[in-house]
C-alpha atoms as a PDB file:
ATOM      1  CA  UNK A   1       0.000   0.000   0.000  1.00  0.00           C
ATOM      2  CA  UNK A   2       1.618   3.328  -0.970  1.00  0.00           C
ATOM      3  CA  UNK A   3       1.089   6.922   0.746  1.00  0.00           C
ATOM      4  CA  UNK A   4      -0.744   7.820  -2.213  1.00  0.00           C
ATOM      5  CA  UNK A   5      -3.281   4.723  -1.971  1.00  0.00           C
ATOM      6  CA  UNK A   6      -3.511   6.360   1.616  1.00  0.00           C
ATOM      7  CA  UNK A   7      -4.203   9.486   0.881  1.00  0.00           C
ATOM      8  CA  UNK A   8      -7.216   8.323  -1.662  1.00  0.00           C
ATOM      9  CA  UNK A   9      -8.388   6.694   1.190  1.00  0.00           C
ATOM     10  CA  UNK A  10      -9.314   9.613   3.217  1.00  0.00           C
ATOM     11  CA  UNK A  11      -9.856  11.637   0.636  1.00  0.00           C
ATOM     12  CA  UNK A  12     -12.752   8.953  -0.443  1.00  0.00           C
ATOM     13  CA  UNK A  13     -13.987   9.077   3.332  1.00  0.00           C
ATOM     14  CA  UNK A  14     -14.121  12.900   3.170  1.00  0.00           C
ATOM     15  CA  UNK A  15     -16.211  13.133   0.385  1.00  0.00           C
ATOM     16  CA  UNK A  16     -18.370  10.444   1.529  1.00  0.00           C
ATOM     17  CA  UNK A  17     -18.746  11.518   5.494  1.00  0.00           C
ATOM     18  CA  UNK A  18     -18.776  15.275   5.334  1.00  0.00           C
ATOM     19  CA  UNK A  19     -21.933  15.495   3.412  1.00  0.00           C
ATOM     20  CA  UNK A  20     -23.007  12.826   5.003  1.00  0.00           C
ATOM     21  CA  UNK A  21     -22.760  14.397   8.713  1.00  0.00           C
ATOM     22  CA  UNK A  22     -24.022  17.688   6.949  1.00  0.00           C
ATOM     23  CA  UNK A  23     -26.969  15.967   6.181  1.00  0.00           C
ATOM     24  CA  UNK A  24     -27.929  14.711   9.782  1.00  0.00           C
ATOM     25  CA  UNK A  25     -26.709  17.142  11.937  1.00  0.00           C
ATOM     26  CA  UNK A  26     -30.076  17.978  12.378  1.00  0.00           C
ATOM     27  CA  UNK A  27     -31.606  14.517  12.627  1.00  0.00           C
ATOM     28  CA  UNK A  28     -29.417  12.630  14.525  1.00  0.00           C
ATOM     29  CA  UNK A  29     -30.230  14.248  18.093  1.00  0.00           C
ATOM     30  CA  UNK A  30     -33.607  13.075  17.434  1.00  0.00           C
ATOM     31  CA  UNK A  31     -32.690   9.571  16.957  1.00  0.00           C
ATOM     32  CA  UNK A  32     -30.208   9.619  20.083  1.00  0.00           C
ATOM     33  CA  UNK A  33     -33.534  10.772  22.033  1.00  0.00           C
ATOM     34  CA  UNK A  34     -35.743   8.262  20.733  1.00  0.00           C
ATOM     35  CA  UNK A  35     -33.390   5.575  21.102  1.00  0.00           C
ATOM     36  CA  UNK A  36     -32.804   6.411  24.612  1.00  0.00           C
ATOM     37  CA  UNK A  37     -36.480   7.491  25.667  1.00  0.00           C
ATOM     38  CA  UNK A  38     -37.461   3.974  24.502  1.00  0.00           C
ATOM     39  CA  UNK A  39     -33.913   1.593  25.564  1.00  0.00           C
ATOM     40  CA  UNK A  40     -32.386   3.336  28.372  1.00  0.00           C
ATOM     41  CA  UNK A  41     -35.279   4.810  30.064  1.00  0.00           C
ATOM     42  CA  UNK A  42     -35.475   3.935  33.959  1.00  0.00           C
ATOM     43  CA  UNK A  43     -39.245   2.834  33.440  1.00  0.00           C
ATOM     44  CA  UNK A  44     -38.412  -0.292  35.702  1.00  0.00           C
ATOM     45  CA  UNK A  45     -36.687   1.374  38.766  1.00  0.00           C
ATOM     46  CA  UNK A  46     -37.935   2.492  41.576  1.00  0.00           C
ATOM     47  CA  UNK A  47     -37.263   5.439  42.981  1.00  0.00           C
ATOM     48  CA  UNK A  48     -35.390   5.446  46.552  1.00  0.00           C
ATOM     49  CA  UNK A  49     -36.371   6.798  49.288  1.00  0.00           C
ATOM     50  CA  UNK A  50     -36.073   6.639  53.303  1.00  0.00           C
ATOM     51  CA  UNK A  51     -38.692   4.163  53.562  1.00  0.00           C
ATOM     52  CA  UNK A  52     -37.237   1.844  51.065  1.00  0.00           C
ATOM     53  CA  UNK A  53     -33.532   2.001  52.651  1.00  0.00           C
ATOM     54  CA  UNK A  54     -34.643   1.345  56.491  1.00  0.00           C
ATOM     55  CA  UNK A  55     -36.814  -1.664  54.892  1.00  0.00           C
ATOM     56  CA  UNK A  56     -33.948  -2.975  53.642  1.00  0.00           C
ATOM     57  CA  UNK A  57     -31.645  -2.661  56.510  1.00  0.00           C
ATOM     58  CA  UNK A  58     -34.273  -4.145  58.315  1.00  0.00           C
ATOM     59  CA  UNK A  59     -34.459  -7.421  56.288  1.00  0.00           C
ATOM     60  CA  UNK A  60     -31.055  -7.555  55.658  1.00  0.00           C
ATOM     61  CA  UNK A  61     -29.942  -7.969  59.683  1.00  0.00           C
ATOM     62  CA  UNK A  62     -32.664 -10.954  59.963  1.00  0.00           C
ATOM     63  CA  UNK A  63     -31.238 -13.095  56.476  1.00  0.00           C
ATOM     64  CA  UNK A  64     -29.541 -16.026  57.055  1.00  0.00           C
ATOM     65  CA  UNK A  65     -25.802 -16.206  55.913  1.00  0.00           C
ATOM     66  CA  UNK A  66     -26.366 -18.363  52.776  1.00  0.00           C
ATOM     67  CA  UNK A  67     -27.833 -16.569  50.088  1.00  0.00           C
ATOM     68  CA  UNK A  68     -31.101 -18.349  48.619  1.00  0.00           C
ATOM     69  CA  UNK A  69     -30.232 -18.055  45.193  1.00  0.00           C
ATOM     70  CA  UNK A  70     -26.704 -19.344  45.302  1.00  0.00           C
ATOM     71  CA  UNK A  71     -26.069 -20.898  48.569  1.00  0.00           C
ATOM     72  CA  UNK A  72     -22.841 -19.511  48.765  1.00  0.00           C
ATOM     73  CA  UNK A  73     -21.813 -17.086  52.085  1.00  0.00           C
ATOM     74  CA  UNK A  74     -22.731 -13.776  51.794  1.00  0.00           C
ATOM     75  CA  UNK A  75     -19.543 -12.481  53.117  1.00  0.00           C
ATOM     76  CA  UNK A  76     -16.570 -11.664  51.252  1.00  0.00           C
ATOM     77  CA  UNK A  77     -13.304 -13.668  51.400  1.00  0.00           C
END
């Protein structure tokens, strides 16, 4: 490969990626919002609160040391 097939190279990406980004400059925000408004929305989370944390704590100090789902020891090594 020679420094000119290089330079072709980018020259061939300029011409095909300027216009290219010129063209959806003004669309692409819109697609980065819909995608996340519909993928990384945090529709499934609840949110936290006092209530929620002292809960937790309160379960957590009467679990047993194994955990259910693995039986492994919930403390680390």
């Amino acid at each position: 490969m020679d420094i000119q097939d290089i330079i072709e190279i980018f020259i061939l990406a300029a011409v095909i990626f300027i216009p290219l980004g010129y063209a959806l400059r003004s669309r692409l925000p819109r697609w980065i919002n819909r995608f996340a408004t519909r993928f990384l929305s945090p529709r499934y989370l609840t949110p936290m609160t006092m209530s929620t944390i002292n809960k937790s704590r309160k379960r957590s100090a009467t679990l047993p040391d194994n955990s259910a789902a693995t039986g492994k020891s919930k403390t680390s090594l």
